[in-house]
């Protein structure tokens, strides 16, 4: 699904993200909860204040999972298999992938905020496609 | 009628006051055509859309982007009455242009990303939340007259 050129762009941009991936993951979550308050329903047990340990911990997890996906673009299904099970059977995040689309938007906003011009139309296109592929894999086992 | 808090109105006007409508509109439309290539079907008369470089440099894309964002400005001038502001455009997009309203949501999200790239840290989570709300309201208004 992703072309060789797109994979290259994604890898290059992730190289810029890597040193700050935890910070970006946390910010993406904060933006998700602020812009789309309904997503908070998946975290009723979380302390939602900015900088909470739980949000920091979870942002770090999300970023690490995305980093793992970037390293395994040729085999997303297998690399994300555990997470796919989790999202389908345990978490049951909205099956239309709606919530994941919102997270994709927020993560891209974080990239745009911090990378500015480096988040070029070509990179934007490749990364949007990549996040859609990740969301599709996470929703694979819903039914 | 959509309710806007004082803070939301502040976020909207302060960002809009600094937006270069021509540049921003051109970029948003170009990105729509690049990131979601099926949208090119609505612009077959625009000439060369064969690559991201061609799209970004295409003068018709730039001009139309400016038109689209200028129209957005109308919504901002009429925050309390966005639906009626877009009545004619809604009919146009349905009856003449036959655009699936889902595409309005896509353009809205892209506009938010363009603003984020431009305003960087000033585009705070609260600011983003307001603009996501605004693009959602505009998309809804444009889809309102569909039948």
Short mmCIF file of C-alpha atoms in Angstrom, two decimals:
data_model
loop_
_atom_site.label_atom_id
_atom_site.label_comp_id
_atom_site.label_asym_id
_atom_site.label_seq_id
_atom_site.Cartn_x
_atom_site.Cartn_y
_atom_site.Cartn_z
CA UNK A 1 0.00 0.00 0.00
CA UNK A 2 2.79 2.43 0.88
CA UNK A 3 5.18 3.10 -1.99
CA UNK A 4 8.95 2.91 -1.55
CA UNK A 5 9.14 6.69 -1.81
CA UNK A 6 6.49 7.14 0.88
CA UNK A 7 8.25 4.72 3.22
CA UNK A 8 11.45 6.70 2.74
CA UNK A 9 9.72 9.98 3.61
CA UNK A 10 8.12 8.43 6.68
CA UNK A 11 11.42 7.02 7.92
CA UNK A 12 13.16 10.35 7.34
CA UNK A 13 10.56 12.33 9.20
CA UNK A 14 10.50 9.82 12.06
CA UNK A 15 14.26 10.26 12.43
CA UNK A 16 13.47 13.90 13.30
CA UNK A 17 10.67 12.80 15.64
CA UNK A 18 12.59 10.06 17.48
CA UNK A 19 14.52 12.27 19.94
CA UNK A 20 11.23 13.90 20.96
CA UNK A 21 8.82 11.06 20.37
CA UNK A 22 7.65 10.83 23.96
CA UNK A 23 6.94 14.58 24.12
CA UNK A 24 5.05 14.37 20.81
CA UNK A 25 2.99 11.40 21.99
CA UNK A 26 1.96 13.24 25.13
CA UNK A 27 1.08 16.41 23.24
CA UNK A 28 -0.98 14.44 20.71
CA UNK A 29 -3.02 12.96 23.54
CA UNK A 30 -3.52 16.34 25.20
CA UNK A 31 -4.73 17.77 21.90
CA UNK A 32 -7.01 14.77 21.37
CA UNK A 33 -8.68 15.20 24.76
CA UNK A 34 -8.95 18.99 24.35
CA UNK A 35 -10.30 19.07 20.78
CA UNK A 36 -12.39 15.90 21.02
CA UNK A 37 -13.62 15.52 24.59
CA UNK A 38 -15.63 12.38 23.76
CA UNK A 39 -12.35 10.48 23.44
CA UNK A 40 -11.89 10.88 27.18
CA UNK A 41 -14.54 8.18 27.59
CA UNK A 42 -11.84 5.61 26.87
CA UNK A 43 -9.86 6.79 29.89
CA UNK A 44 -12.32 7.14 32.79
CA UNK A 45 -9.60 6.08 35.22
CA UNK A 46 -7.09 8.73 34.10
CA UNK A 47 -6.08 11.93 35.86
CA UNK A 48 -6.79 14.29 32.98
CA UNK A 49 -4.82 17.30 34.20
CA UNK A 50 -1.98 18.48 31.97
CA UNK A 51 1.26 16.70 32.73
CA UNK A 52 -0.39 13.87 34.69
CA UNK A 53 1.72 10.76 35.09
CA UNK A 54 -0.91 8.68 33.35
CA UNK A 55 -1.12 10.89 30.28
CA UNK A 56 2.69 11.05 30.14
CA UNK A 57 2.96 7.30 30.45
CA UNK A 58 0.33 6.67 27.84
CA UNK A 59 1.68 9.24 25.40
CA UNK A 60 5.06 7.53 25.68
CA UNK A 61 3.44 4.15 24.93
CA UNK A 62 1.56 5.47 21.90
CA UNK A 63 4.68 7.11 20.48
CA UNK A 64 6.73 3.95 21.01
CA UNK A 65 4.08 1.88 19.23
CA UNK A 66 4.12 4.30 16.29
CA UNK A 67 7.90 4.12 16.22
CA UNK A 68 7.64 0.36 16.10
CA UNK A 69 5.19 0.63 13.24
CA UNK A 70 7.60 2.88 11.33
CA UNK A 71 10.33 0.24 11.74
CA UNK A 72 7.99 -2.46 10.47
CA UNK A 73 6.16 -0.83 7.61
CA UNK A 74 6.54 -3.94 5.47
CA UNK A 75 4.76 -6.01 8.05
CA UNK A 76 2.34 -3.83 9.97
CA UNK A 77 -0.18 -6.60 10.59
CA UNK A 78 2.32 -8.78 12.35
CA UNK A 79 4.17 -6.00 14.17
CA UNK A 80 0.92 -4.56 15.55
CA UNK A 81 -0.81 -7.88 16.13
CA UNK A 82 -0.82 -7.64 19.94
CA UNK A 83 -2.12 -4.07 19.87
CA UNK A 84 -4.69 -5.07 17.30
CA UNK A 85 -6.04 -7.73 19.66
CA UNK A 86 -6.04 -5.27 22.53
CA UNK A 87 -7.95 -2.57 20.65
CA UNK A 88 -10.49 -5.00 19.23
CA UNK A 89 -11.19 -7.31 22.15
CA UNK A 90 -10.32 -5.36 25.28
CA UNK A 91 -10.48 -1.66 24.55
CA UNK A 92 -13.09 -1.82 21.81
CA UNK A 93 -12.15 1.59 20.52
CA UNK A 94 -14.87 2.85 18.17
CA UNK A 95 -15.07 0.29 15.35
CA UNK A 96 -15.39 2.81 12.57
CA UNK A 97 -11.85 3.80 13.55
CA UNK A 98 -13.33 7.21 14.20
CA UNK A 99 -11.43 7.77 17.44
CA UNK A 100 -8.22 6.62 15.79
CA UNK A 101 -8.81 9.06 12.92
CA UNK A 102 -9.05 11.83 15.48
CA UNK A 103 -5.75 10.73 17.05
CA UNK A 104 -4.20 10.70 13.57
CA UNK A 105 -5.32 14.29 13.05
CA UNK A 106 -3.91 15.36 16.42
CA UNK A 107 -0.59 13.60 15.87
CA UNK A 108 -0.26 15.33 12.50
CA UNK A 109 -1.02 18.70 14.10
CA UNK A 110 1.82 18.03 16.56
CA UNK A 111 4.17 17.25 13.68
CA UNK A 112 3.08 20.39 11.84
CA UNK A 113 3.53 22.53 14.97
CA UNK A 114 7.06 21.29 15.63
CA UNK A 115 8.34 20.54 12.14
CA UNK A 116 6.76 23.47 10.27
CA UNK A 117 7.91 23.51 6.67
CA UNK A 118 9.46 20.05 7.03
CA UNK A 119 5.91 18.73 7.20
CA UNK A 120 5.71 19.30 3.48
CA UNK A 121 2.70 18.24 1.36
CA UNK A 122 4.60 15.09 0.30
CA UNK A 123 5.47 14.14 3.88
CA UNK A 124 1.93 15.00 5.00
CA UNK A 125 0.50 12.74 2.31
CA UNK A 126 2.78 9.82 3.18
CA UNK A 127 2.28 10.15 6.91
CA UNK A 128 -1.50 10.46 6.64
CA UNK A 129 -1.54 7.28 4.57
CA UNK A 130 0.72 5.55 7.10
CA UNK A 131 -1.51 6.49 10.06
CA UNK A 132 -4.57 5.25 8.12
CA UNK A 133 -2.78 1.94 7.56
CA UNK A 134 -1.96 1.70 11.27
CA UNK A 135 -5.57 2.45 12.21
CA UNK A 136 -6.80 -0.16 9.73
CA UNK A 137 -4.55 -2.82 11.27
CA UNK A 138 -5.67 -1.89 14.78
CA UNK A 139 -9.29 -2.32 13.68
CA UNK A 140 -8.62 -5.55 11.77
CA UNK A 141 -9.99 -7.92 14.36
CA UNK A 142 -13.20 -6.14 15.28
CA UNK A 143 -15.37 -8.70 13.58
CA UNK B 1 -27.35 28.08 16.40
CA UNK B 2 -23.79 27.35 17.44
CA UNK B 3 -22.60 28.83 20.72
CA UNK B 4 -19.11 30.35 20.83
CA UNK B 5 -17.47 31.28 24.11
CA UNK B 6 -15.54 34.52 24.41
CA UNK B 7 -12.32 32.51 24.51
CA UNK B 8 -13.23 30.65 21.30
CA UNK B 9 -14.02 33.91 19.51
CA UNK B 10 -10.63 35.21 20.66
CA UNK B 11 -8.86 32.13 19.30
CA UNK B 12 -10.63 32.54 15.97
CA UNK B 13 -10.11 36.25 15.44
CA UNK B 14 -6.53 36.35 16.66
CA UNK B 15 -5.50 33.53 14.31
CA UNK B 16 -7.54 34.86 11.39
CA UNK B 17 -6.05 38.32 11.83
CA UNK B 18 -2.61 36.91 11.04
CA UNK B 19 -3.57 34.56 8.20
CA UNK B 20 -2.45 35.34 4.67
CA UNK B 21 -5.64 34.19 2.98
CA UNK B 22 -4.06 33.73 -0.44
CA UNK B 23 -1.06 31.67 0.77
CA UNK B 24 -2.99 29.68 3.29
CA UNK B 25 -5.89 28.95 0.96
CA UNK B 26 -3.55 27.88 -1.83
CA UNK B 27 -1.66 25.60 0.49
CA UNK B 28 -4.75 24.01 1.99
CA UNK B 29 -6.30 23.26 -1.39
CA UNK B 30 -3.01 21.95 -2.80
CA UNK B 31 -2.61 19.62 0.18
CA UNK B 32 -6.19 18.37 -0.26
CA UNK B 33 -5.43 17.42 -3.87
CA UNK B 34 -2.12 15.80 -2.88
CA UNK B 35 -3.10 13.95 0.30
CA UNK B 36 -6.52 12.86 -1.00
CA UNK B 37 -5.94 12.51 -4.75
CA UNK B 38 -9.53 11.50 -5.55
CA UNK B 39 -10.51 15.11 -4.89
CA UNK B 40 -8.75 15.98 -8.15
CA UNK B 41 -11.84 14.70 -9.94
CA UNK B 42 -13.55 17.99 -9.12
CA UNK B 43 -10.82 20.02 -10.77
CA UNK B 44 -10.28 18.33 -14.13
CA UNK B 45 -10.25 21.75 -15.84
CA UNK B 46 -7.35 22.96 -13.75
CA UNK B 47 -4.59 21.63 -16.02
CA UNK B 48 -1.46 20.01 -14.67
CA UNK B 49 -2.10 18.13 -11.41
CA UNK B 50 0.36 15.34 -12.19
CA UNK B 51 2.65 15.71 -9.16
CA UNK B 52 2.81 17.49 -5.78
CA UNK B 53 5.16 20.06 -7.33
CA UNK B 54 2.79 20.64 -10.23
CA UNK B 55 -0.18 20.99 -7.91
CA UNK B 56 1.55 23.42 -5.55
CA UNK B 57 2.67 25.56 -8.47
CA UNK B 58 -0.61 25.41 -10.41
CA UNK B 59 -2.00 28.97 -10.69
CA UNK B 60 -5.62 27.76 -10.89
CA UNK B 61 -5.17 25.81 -7.68
CA UNK B 62 -3.74 28.89 -5.99
CA UNK B 63 -6.55 31.10 -7.22
CA UNK B 64 -9.24 28.67 -6.18
CA UNK B 65 -7.62 28.11 -2.81
CA UNK B 66 -7.77 31.83 -2.21
CA UNK B 67 -11.45 31.85 -3.18
CA UNK B 68 -12.26 29.00 -0.80
CA UNK B 69 -10.49 30.56 2.14
CA UNK B 70 -11.96 33.99 1.46
CA UNK B 71 -15.36 32.37 1.72
CA UNK B 72 -14.25 30.86 5.02
CA UNK B 73 -13.67 34.40 6.18
CA UNK B 74 -17.37 35.04 5.68
CA UNK B 75 -18.16 32.36 8.23
CA UNK B 76 -15.82 34.08 10.66
CA UNK B 77 -17.59 37.41 10.14
CA UNK B 78 -20.91 35.66 10.80
CA UNK B 79 -20.13 33.20 13.56
CA UNK B 80 -23.69 33.41 14.86
CA UNK B 81 -25.20 32.62 11.51
CA UNK B 82 -22.95 30.29 9.62
CA UNK B 83 -25.74 28.11 8.25
CA UNK B 84 -27.46 30.91 6.39
CA UNK B 85 -24.12 32.34 5.25
CA UNK B 86 -23.53 29.12 3.35
CA UNK B 87 -27.03 28.43 1.99
CA UNK B 88 -26.15 29.26 -1.61
CA UNK B 89 -22.76 27.53 -1.51
CA UNK B 90 -24.37 24.44 -0.04
CA UNK B 91 -26.87 24.26 -2.86
CA UNK B 92 -24.07 24.82 -5.38
CA UNK B 93 -21.90 22.03 -3.98
CA UNK B 94 -24.82 19.62 -4.00
CA UNK B 95 -26.73 20.43 -7.17
CA UNK B 96 -24.04 21.62 -9.52
CA UNK B 97 -20.73 20.35 -8.24
CA UNK B 98 -21.89 17.03 -6.73
CA UNK B 99 -19.25 17.00 -4.00
CA UNK B 100 -19.54 14.34 -1.29
CA UNK B 101 -19.74 16.34 1.98
CA UNK B 102 -17.10 14.08 3.54
CA UNK B 103 -14.62 16.10 1.50
CA UNK B 104 -15.49 19.26 3.45
CA UNK B 105 -14.38 17.51 6.62
CA UNK B 106 -11.12 16.50 4.94
CA UNK B 107 -10.42 20.06 3.80
CA UNK B 108 -11.21 21.35 7.27
CA UNK B 109 -8.71 18.98 8.87
CA UNK B 110 -6.09 19.99 6.33
CA UNK B 111 -6.70 23.67 7.04
CA UNK B 112 -6.07 22.98 10.73
CA UNK B 113 -2.75 21.28 9.88
CA UNK B 114 -1.72 24.21 7.66
CA UNK B 115 -2.49 26.64 10.49
CA UNK B 116 -0.54 24.45 12.92
CA UNK B 117 2.52 24.49 10.67
CA UNK B 118 2.26 28.23 10.31
CA UNK B 119 1.55 29.24 13.89
CA UNK B 120 3.60 26.52 15.58
CA UNK B 121 3.49 26.69 19.39
CA UNK B 122 0.93 29.51 19.30
CA UNK B 123 -1.48 26.94 17.90
CA UNK B 124 -2.15 25.59 21.38
CA UNK B 125 -4.45 22.63 22.12
CA UNK B 126 -7.22 25.08 23.07
CA UNK B 127 -6.73 27.00 19.85
CA UNK B 128 -6.79 23.78 17.82
CA UNK B 129 -9.96 22.66 19.61
CA UNK B 130 -11.71 25.90 18.61
CA UNK B 131 -10.60 25.64 15.00
CA UNK B 132 -11.62 21.96 14.76
CA UNK B 133 -15.02 23.08 16.01
CA UNK B 134 -15.16 25.90 13.45
CA UNK B 135 -14.21 23.73 10.46
CA UNK B 136 -16.77 21.18 11.63
CA UNK B 137 -19.50 23.82 11.76
CA UNK B 138 -18.57 25.10 8.29
CA UNK B 139 -18.56 21.56 6.87
CA UNK B 140 -21.97 20.95 8.42
CA UNK B 141 -23.34 24.19 6.97
CA UNK B 142 -22.06 23.29 3.51
CA UNK B 143 -23.74 19.90 3.72
CA UNK B 144 -26.98 21.33 5.09
CA UNK B 145 -28.79 21.93 1.80
CA UNK B 146 -28.00 18.50 0.40
CA UNK B 147 -30.91 16.36 -0.58
#
